[in-house]
Amino acid sequence: MAVIYSKIGIIGGGISGLAAAKQLSKHNPIVFEATDSIGGVWKHCSFKTTKLQTPRCDYQFSDYPWPQTHDNSIFPMKNDPQIFKGKVMHSQEYSKLSVQDSAQLVKGKNVVVVGYKKSAIDLAVECAEANHVIYSKIGIIGGGISGLAAAKQLSKHNPIVFEATDSIGGVWKHCSFKTTKLQTPRCDYQFSDYPWPQTHDNSSDNFPSYVEILDYLDSYANHFDLFKFINFNSKVTEIRFVGGQETMAYQSLTYGKPVWEVAVHNTKSDTIQWYAFEFVVVCSGKYGDIPIIPKFPMKNDPQIFKGKVMHSQEYSKLSVQDSAQLVKGKKVVVVGYKKSAIDLAVECAEANHGEEGKLCTMVVRTPHWIVPHYSVWGLPFYLFYSTRFSQFFHQRPNQGILRDLLCHLFSPVRKVTSKIIESYLLWKLPLVKYGLKPDHPFEEDYASCQMAILPDKFFPHADMGNINFKRASNWWFWEGGVEFEDNTRLEADVVLLATGYDGKKKLKTMLPEPFRSFLEFPSSMLPLYRGTIHPLIPNMAFIGYVESVSNLHTSEMRCKWLARMLDDEFKLPSTEKMLEQITSEMDIMKTSTRFYKRSCISTFSINHTDEICKEMGWSCWRKKSWFAEAFSPYSSQDYEKNI
């Protein structure tokens, strides 16, 4: 056995070890630290409330270390901790718990702290804070578009909004790339009572960038003084049901008792605070936080790959310089063919533009219809799907036998409409050339809210050879890149996964049982009445989980509906009636598209809003003439107030 010789060895990397190493440095001592960091007890035996007990000026290195002693009590044999039915823990073991686990240990428990020195006092303070609950009528989870709309419509109740990050904006702030733009025309993506500022030239760019959208949202929040409601850096880690059996159905805000308790982790102070609410509005959204990572055979997972694997969520957090550096001069594979994947491919192509640039390859499992702009053969796109007349030919919930018959008779009209749009896209775009012509009709992508607006430079980059395409249903890693089911291999330095997010899993991590299990439905869709209320989860609403052509308009309308429901302007139907309505909507989605799990209402959005208006006591017909009512599109401005 070989022995390494040195003059001096020092065991321990705490205060004493550091002081010794400093004073003996001329002898080149070897210091042995058992853990992965210096600091000793300060690193491994401190609580989140632990502070120095001497003035800063008196706490400096010297040649006399502080002793560390434990005063262990001795119990009689018959009265030792073994007889106790609860939990016994030394402060050392407690200090190793996470913030969430330490709060969970003492929350709602009778806690005895033995001792009166600094550690004991800190423990007592943490127990007291964990059991202190702040009460408010309404809590809102999320500071994105839906959270802002909810805060505005419920502002008279002084809601508390929990935003996990340090800024508003949701996915626009935290899941966007530098090329990300709005997928809806600017005029269709604005709050009903706050149009886009006049400083924007709407004619020059109908699809604003994510930076413009964030500016608009910030302006909206300032205009309506919404920031006063928002707690930033506040991540909801747990929700508890504290209502009784009588609150298993919806209770009015006049009930006056909390139904939910919410644990919030302040990521700045690293503390847990509990809140109690009569009603909770979940606006955390379907996107962000929990990425979907494909599953691979054990020997062909990302571990075998010698390059870099990154989900689009991680990529979106990079700076412009770092994202360009990641892909420049690299062979990049982008997995996916929806909006995020297309944006990633364009960014990779632009970073590698030039003679020394490398090829970017998109791995496409299911091609979807993409559109270059919002017009078809010179006609505005809204004429095909976004008017009362055009939606008359599509199925809607609870339409009756006569409308069922009419929809069946007019089904050829729907097919012709889809074919007209497909013919234009095949003429306008080189979909056949690159093997990207979808196998399903355009209507199915529209009915599932999967129609993506194409970046201007996407196909020009493909024509220049900067972007390539590979159709494949299954693929996996090898050490030099990715391999496909046809036994072909593709070399890669970087693999970017634009494979989406698991929004339902994000909800499940927050909700307790049995409510967590209620999120499961045979159709795999989230069962929400009016896209907002789960019939089996009391005093809780979900905003932003139903999609349409304009998600902002959809969320705002549901927030208006929710505000009036909470003000007792109307009553919810029975649980049976709500489930019947939910099932009817799901059946329409299933018959409209094979991609129905996205919960999209785009083909019957006007009818859906009509029914919301009826419950609020509003008029359904919002236009000034029958012609406009039939042939002009509806937007959020049509629903600014009751008429």
Short mmCIF file of C-alpha atoms in Angstrom, two decimals, residues 57-352:
data_model
loop_
_atom_site.label_atom_id
_atom_site.label_comp_id
_atom_site.label_asym_id
_atom_site.label_seq_id
_atom_site.Cartn_x
_atom_site.Cartn_y
_atom_site.Cartn_z
CA CYS A 57 -16.17 42.53 14.72
CA ASP A 58 -15.53 39.95 17.44
CA TYR A 59 -15.94 37.00 15.11
CA GLN A 60 -12.68 36.60 13.26
CA PHE A 61 -10.07 33.90 12.91
CA SER A 62 -7.62 33.36 15.79
CA ASP A 63 -5.65 30.43 17.22
CA TYR A 64 -8.41 29.40 19.63
CA PRO A 65 -11.35 27.47 18.12
CA TRP A 66 -14.86 27.41 19.58
CA PRO A 67 -15.71 24.10 21.29
CA GLN A 68 -18.77 22.18 20.08
CA THR A 69 -20.46 20.11 22.80
CA HIS A 70 -23.71 18.20 23.05
CA ASP A 71 -25.51 18.00 26.40
CA ASN A 72 -27.16 14.62 26.15
CA SER A 73 -29.68 13.86 28.84
CA ILE A 74 -29.84 10.40 30.36
CA PHE A 75 -33.23 8.82 30.98
CA PRO A 76 -34.19 5.96 33.35
CA MET A 77 -34.47 2.73 31.41
CA LYS A 78 -38.29 2.53 31.69
CA ASN A 79 -38.79 6.14 30.65
CA ASP A 80 -36.50 6.38 27.65
CA PRO A 81 -37.61 7.55 24.15
CA GLN A 82 -38.61 3.99 23.23
CA ILE A 83 -41.78 4.31 25.29
CA PHE A 84 -42.84 7.54 23.54
CA LYS A 85 -45.32 7.06 20.67
CA GLY A 86 -44.40 10.31 18.95
CA LYS A 87 -41.24 11.53 17.22
CA VAL A 88 -37.96 12.19 19.06
CA MET A 89 -35.24 14.05 17.16
CA HIS A 90 -31.97 15.73 18.08
CA SER A 91 -31.33 19.20 16.69
CA GLN A 92 -28.51 17.77 14.59
CA GLU A 93 -30.93 15.45 12.76
CA TYR A 94 -33.48 18.27 12.43
CA SER A 95 -30.89 20.55 10.83
CA LYS A 96 -30.48 18.10 7.96
CA LEU A 97 -34.16 18.34 6.95
CA SER A 98 -35.23 20.48 4.00
CA VAL A 99 -37.27 23.61 4.63
CA GLN A 100 -40.43 21.81 3.50
CA ASP A 101 -39.76 18.67 5.57
CA SER A 102 -38.93 20.64 8.74
CA ALA A 103 -42.15 22.65 8.42
CA GLN A 104 -44.10 19.43 7.75
CA LEU A 105 -42.62 17.82 10.87
CA VAL A 106 -43.96 20.45 13.29
CA LYS A 107 -47.01 21.88 11.44
CA GLY A 108 -50.15 21.21 13.50
CA LYS A 109 -48.23 19.22 16.13
CA ASN A 110 -47.71 19.63 19.87
CA VAL A 111 -43.96 20.20 19.98
CA VAL A 112 -41.67 20.12 23.02
CA VAL A 113 -38.20 21.65 22.66
CA VAL A 114 -35.71 20.62 25.35
CA GLY A 115 -33.07 23.25 26.07
CA TYR A 116 -32.66 27.01 26.32
CA LYS A 117 -29.53 27.75 24.36
CA LYS A 118 -29.38 29.22 20.89
CA SER A 119 -30.36 26.02 19.03
CA ALA A 120 -33.39 25.48 21.26
CA ILE A 121 -34.56 29.07 20.83
CA ASP A 122 -34.23 28.82 17.04
CA LEU A 123 -36.23 25.59 17.08
CA ALA A 124 -39.00 27.19 19.13
CA VAL A 125 -39.24 30.11 16.69
CA GLU A 126 -39.48 27.77 13.70
CA CYS A 127 -42.24 25.73 15.36
CA ALA A 128 -44.20 28.90 16.12
CA GLU A 129 -43.86 30.18 12.54
CA ALA A 130 -44.92 26.84 11.05
CA ASN A 131 -48.10 26.94 13.13
CA HIS A 132 -48.95 30.59 12.42
CA VAL A 133 -51.57 30.86 9.67
CA ILE A 134 -52.44 34.06 7.77
CA TYR A 135 -56.13 34.25 6.81
CA SER A 136 -57.65 35.78 3.65
CA LYS A 137 -60.81 35.14 1.64
CA ILE A 138 -59.23 34.35 -1.74
CA GLY A 139 -55.82 33.00 -2.75
CA ILE A 140 -54.56 32.93 -6.34
CA ILE A 141 -51.71 30.64 -7.41
CA GLY A 142 -49.72 32.00 -10.35
CA GLY A 143 -48.83 35.43 -11.75
CA GLY A 144 -49.21 34.76 -15.46
CA ILE A 145 -52.02 35.92 -17.72
CA SER A 146 -54.68 33.92 -15.90
CA GLY A 147 -53.43 35.02 -12.47
CA LEU A 148 -53.48 38.69 -13.48
CA ALA A 149 -56.98 38.36 -14.93
CA ALA A 150 -58.17 36.65 -11.74
CA ALA A 151 -56.58 39.32 -9.54
CA LYS A 152 -58.25 42.09 -11.58
CA GLN A 153 -61.72 40.54 -11.52
CA LEU A 154 -61.52 39.56 -7.83
CA SER A 155 -59.74 42.73 -6.67
CA LYS A 156 -62.56 43.86 -4.38
CA HIS A 157 -61.85 40.80 -2.20
CA ASN A 158 -58.15 41.79 -1.81
CA PRO A 159 -56.81 38.42 -2.99
CA ILE A 160 -53.31 37.21 -2.21
CA VAL A 161 -51.45 36.14 -5.36
CA PHE A 162 -48.53 33.72 -5.05
CA GLU A 163 -45.95 33.93 -7.84
CA ALA A 164 -43.09 31.44 -7.55
CA THR A 165 -40.61 33.65 -9.41
CA ASP A 166 -39.56 37.29 -9.10
CA SER A 167 -41.75 38.62 -11.94
CA ILE A 168 -45.14 38.34 -13.61
CA GLY A 169 -45.68 36.89 -17.08
CA GLY A 170 -45.79 33.11 -16.58
CA VAL A 171 -44.62 31.19 -19.65
CA TRP A 172 -44.00 34.43 -21.53
CA LYS A 173 -41.31 35.28 -19.00
CA HIS A 174 -39.86 31.88 -18.20
CA CYS A 175 -40.39 29.64 -21.26
CA SER A 176 -39.70 31.98 -24.19
CA PHE A 177 -36.78 32.15 -26.60
CA LYS A 178 -35.45 35.27 -28.26
CA THR A 179 -37.46 34.46 -31.42
CA THR A 180 -40.73 33.67 -29.60
CA LYS A 181 -43.73 35.60 -30.87
CA LEU A 182 -47.46 35.62 -30.20
CA GLN A 183 -49.46 33.01 -32.14
CA THR A 184 -52.59 35.15 -32.19
CA PRO A 185 -53.02 38.53 -33.92
CA ARG A 186 -52.39 41.42 -31.55
CA CYS A 187 -56.01 42.62 -31.75
CA ASP A 188 -57.26 39.23 -30.51
CA TYR A 189 -54.86 39.05 -27.59
CA GLN A 190 -55.75 41.86 -25.21
CA PHE A 191 -57.82 42.36 -22.11
CA SER A 192 -61.36 43.59 -22.68
CA ASP A 193 -60.82 46.80 -20.68
CA TYR A 194 -57.19 47.47 -21.62
CA PRO A 195 -56.26 47.60 -25.34
CA TRP A 196 -52.68 47.58 -26.52
CA PRO A 197 -51.04 51.00 -26.04
CA GLN A 198 -51.17 53.25 -29.10
CA THR A 199 -47.35 53.36 -29.22
CA HIS A 200 -47.41 49.98 -30.96
CA ASP A 201 -47.74 50.12 -34.73
CA ASN A 202 -50.19 47.30 -35.23
CA SER A 203 -49.81 47.37 -38.99
CA SER A 204 -46.07 46.71 -38.94
CA ASP A 205 -46.08 43.61 -36.76
CA ASN A 206 -49.35 41.84 -36.11
CA PHE A 207 -47.63 39.22 -33.95
CA PRO A 208 -45.73 40.93 -31.11
CA SER A 209 -42.61 39.43 -29.54
CA TYR A 210 -42.60 38.01 -26.04
CA VAL A 211 -40.84 41.18 -24.85
CA GLU A 212 -43.73 43.31 -26.11
CA ILE A 213 -46.20 40.97 -24.41
CA LEU A 214 -44.36 41.26 -21.09
CA ASP A 215 -44.39 45.04 -21.41
CA TYR A 216 -48.13 44.93 -22.08
CA LEU A 217 -48.78 42.70 -19.05
CA ASP A 218 -46.64 44.92 -16.83
CA SER A 219 -48.54 47.98 -18.05
CA TYR A 220 -51.86 46.21 -17.37
CA ALA A 221 -50.82 45.25 -13.83
CA ASN A 222 -49.66 48.81 -13.11
CA HIS A 223 -52.77 50.39 -14.60
CA PHE A 224 -55.09 48.36 -12.36
CA ASP A 225 -52.74 48.38 -9.35
CA LEU A 226 -52.42 44.59 -9.24
CA PHE A 227 -48.86 44.42 -7.90
CA LYS A 228 -50.14 45.18 -4.40
CA PHE A 229 -51.79 41.74 -4.38
CA ILE A 230 -48.76 39.76 -5.59
CA ASN A 231 -46.26 37.97 -3.34
CA PHE A 232 -43.18 37.24 -5.45
CA ASN A 233 -40.70 34.40 -4.82
CA SER A 234 -43.59 32.53 -3.19
CA LYS A 235 -43.85 28.92 -4.32
CA VAL A 236 -46.87 26.90 -3.22
CA THR A 237 -45.57 23.57 -1.92
CA GLU A 238 -48.68 22.06 -0.33
CA ILE A 239 -52.45 22.52 -0.14
CA ARG A 240 -54.57 21.08 2.68
CA PHE A 241 -58.32 20.70 2.90
CA VAL A 242 -59.47 21.99 6.30
CA GLY A 243 -63.21 22.16 5.65
CA GLY A 244 -65.62 19.74 7.22
CA GLN A 245 -68.06 17.34 5.61
CA GLU A 246 -70.46 20.23 5.01
CA THR A 247 -67.88 21.97 2.80
CA MET A 248 -67.43 19.09 0.37
CA ALA A 249 -69.74 21.09 -1.91
CA TYR A 250 -69.24 24.72 -2.92
CA GLN A 251 -69.65 27.23 -0.07
CA SER A 252 -70.37 30.92 -0.60
CA LEU A 253 -67.85 33.48 0.61
CA THR A 254 -70.46 34.41 3.21
CA TYR A 255 -69.66 31.04 4.85
CA GLY A 256 -66.83 32.83 6.65
CA LYS A 257 -64.62 29.82 7.41
CA PRO A 258 -61.43 28.67 5.66
CA VAL A 259 -61.69 25.64 3.40
CA TRP A 260 -58.06 25.38 2.27
CA GLU A 261 -54.68 25.90 3.89
CA VAL A 262 -51.75 26.66 1.59
CA ALA A 263 -48.05 26.25 2.42
CA VAL A 264 -45.89 28.84 0.67
CA HIS A 265 -42.11 28.62 0.45
CA ASN A 266 -40.44 32.03 0.25
CA THR A 267 -37.42 31.27 -1.89
CA LYS A 268 -35.60 34.42 -0.77
CA SER A 269 -35.89 34.02 3.00
CA ASP A 270 -36.06 30.22 2.73
CA THR A 271 -39.07 30.09 5.07
CA ILE A 272 -42.46 28.41 5.01
CA GLN A 273 -45.63 30.39 5.73
CA TRP A 274 -49.13 28.92 5.94
CA TYR A 275 -52.24 30.73 4.68
CA ALA A 276 -55.93 29.90 5.09
CA PHE A 277 -58.48 30.71 2.37
CA GLU A 278 -62.18 30.35 1.77
CA PHE A 279 -61.53 30.00 -1.96
CA VAL A 280 -58.42 29.17 -4.02
CA VAL A 281 -57.94 29.98 -7.72
CA VAL A 282 -55.25 27.85 -9.40
CA CYS A 283 -53.64 29.73 -12.31
CA SER A 284 -50.32 27.89 -12.50
CA GLY A 285 -51.08 26.79 -16.07
CA LYS A 286 -50.35 23.72 -18.16
CA TYR A 287 -46.92 24.80 -19.35
CA GLY A 288 -43.59 25.20 -17.59
CA ASP A 289 -42.16 23.66 -14.40
CA ILE A 290 -42.46 19.94 -15.20
CA PRO A 291 -41.05 19.01 -18.64
CA ILE A 292 -42.01 15.81 -20.43
CA ILE A 293 -38.87 13.75 -21.01
CA PRO A 294 -39.18 10.80 -23.43
CA LYS A 295 -38.51 7.35 -22.04
CA PHE A 296 -35.68 5.33 -23.53
CA PRO A 297 -34.32 1.77 -23.24
CA MET A 298 -31.91 1.51 -20.30
CA LYS A 299 -28.81 1.15 -22.45
CA ASN A 300 -29.85 3.89 -24.87
CA ASP A 301 -30.79 6.73 -22.53
CA PRO A 302 -29.12 10.17 -22.44
CA GLN A 303 -26.38 8.84 -20.13
CA ILE A 304 -24.71 7.05 -23.03
CA PHE A 305 -24.65 10.19 -25.18
CA LYS A 306 -21.36 12.11 -25.04
CA GLY A 307 -22.93 15.40 -26.06
CA LYS A 308 -25.37 17.77 -24.37
CA VAL A 309 -29.08 16.98 -23.83
CA MET A 310 -31.39 19.83 -22.84
CA HIS A 311 -35.15 20.37 -22.64
CA SER A 312 -36.56 23.55 -24.16
CA GLN A 313 -37.45 24.74 -20.64
CA GLU A 314 -33.78 24.74 -19.63
CA TYR A 315 -32.80 26.34 -22.95
CA SER A 316 -35.29 29.19 -22.40
CA LYS A 317 -33.47 30.17 -19.20
CA LEU A 318 -30.19 30.79 -21.05
CA SER A 319 -29.12 34.29 -21.99
CA VAL A 320 -29.02 35.25 -25.68
CA GLN A 321 -25.24 34.86 -25.67
CA ASP A 322 -25.27 31.49 -23.88
CA SER A 323 -27.99 30.04 -26.11
CA ALA A 324 -26.07 31.07 -29.23
CA GLN A 325 -22.85 29.66 -27.77
CA LEU A 326 -24.57 26.35 -27.02
CA VAL A 327 -25.50 25.64 -30.64
CA LYS A 328 -22.96 27.61 -32.68
CA GLY A 329 -20.66 25.34 -34.64
CA LYS A 330 -22.49 22.27 -33.27
CA LYS A 331 -24.51 19.51 -34.87
CA VAL A 332 -27.90 20.08 -33.27
CA VAL A 333 -30.92 17.77 -33.17
CA VAL A 334 -34.28 19.30 -32.22
CA VAL A 335 -36.93 16.79 -31.19
CA GLY A 336 -40.48 17.97 -31.93
CA TYR A 337 -42.45 19.91 -34.52
CA LYS A 338 -44.68 22.29 -32.58
CA LYS A 339 -44.09 25.98 -32.01
CA SER A 340 -41.20 25.64 -29.53
CA ALA A 341 -39.37 23.15 -31.76
CA ILE A 342 -39.78 25.37 -34.82
CA ASP A 343 -38.45 28.40 -32.92
CA LEU A 344 -35.49 26.37 -31.66
CA ALA A 345 -34.64 25.20 -35.17
CA VAL A 346 -34.66 28.78 -36.45
CA GLU A 347 -32.39 29.93 -33.61
CA CYS A 348 -29.96 27.09 -34.30
CA ALA A 349 -29.95 27.87 -38.01
CA GLU A 350 -29.31 31.57 -37.41
CA ALA A 351 -26.47 30.82 -34.97
CA ASN A 352 -24.86 28.52 -37.58
#
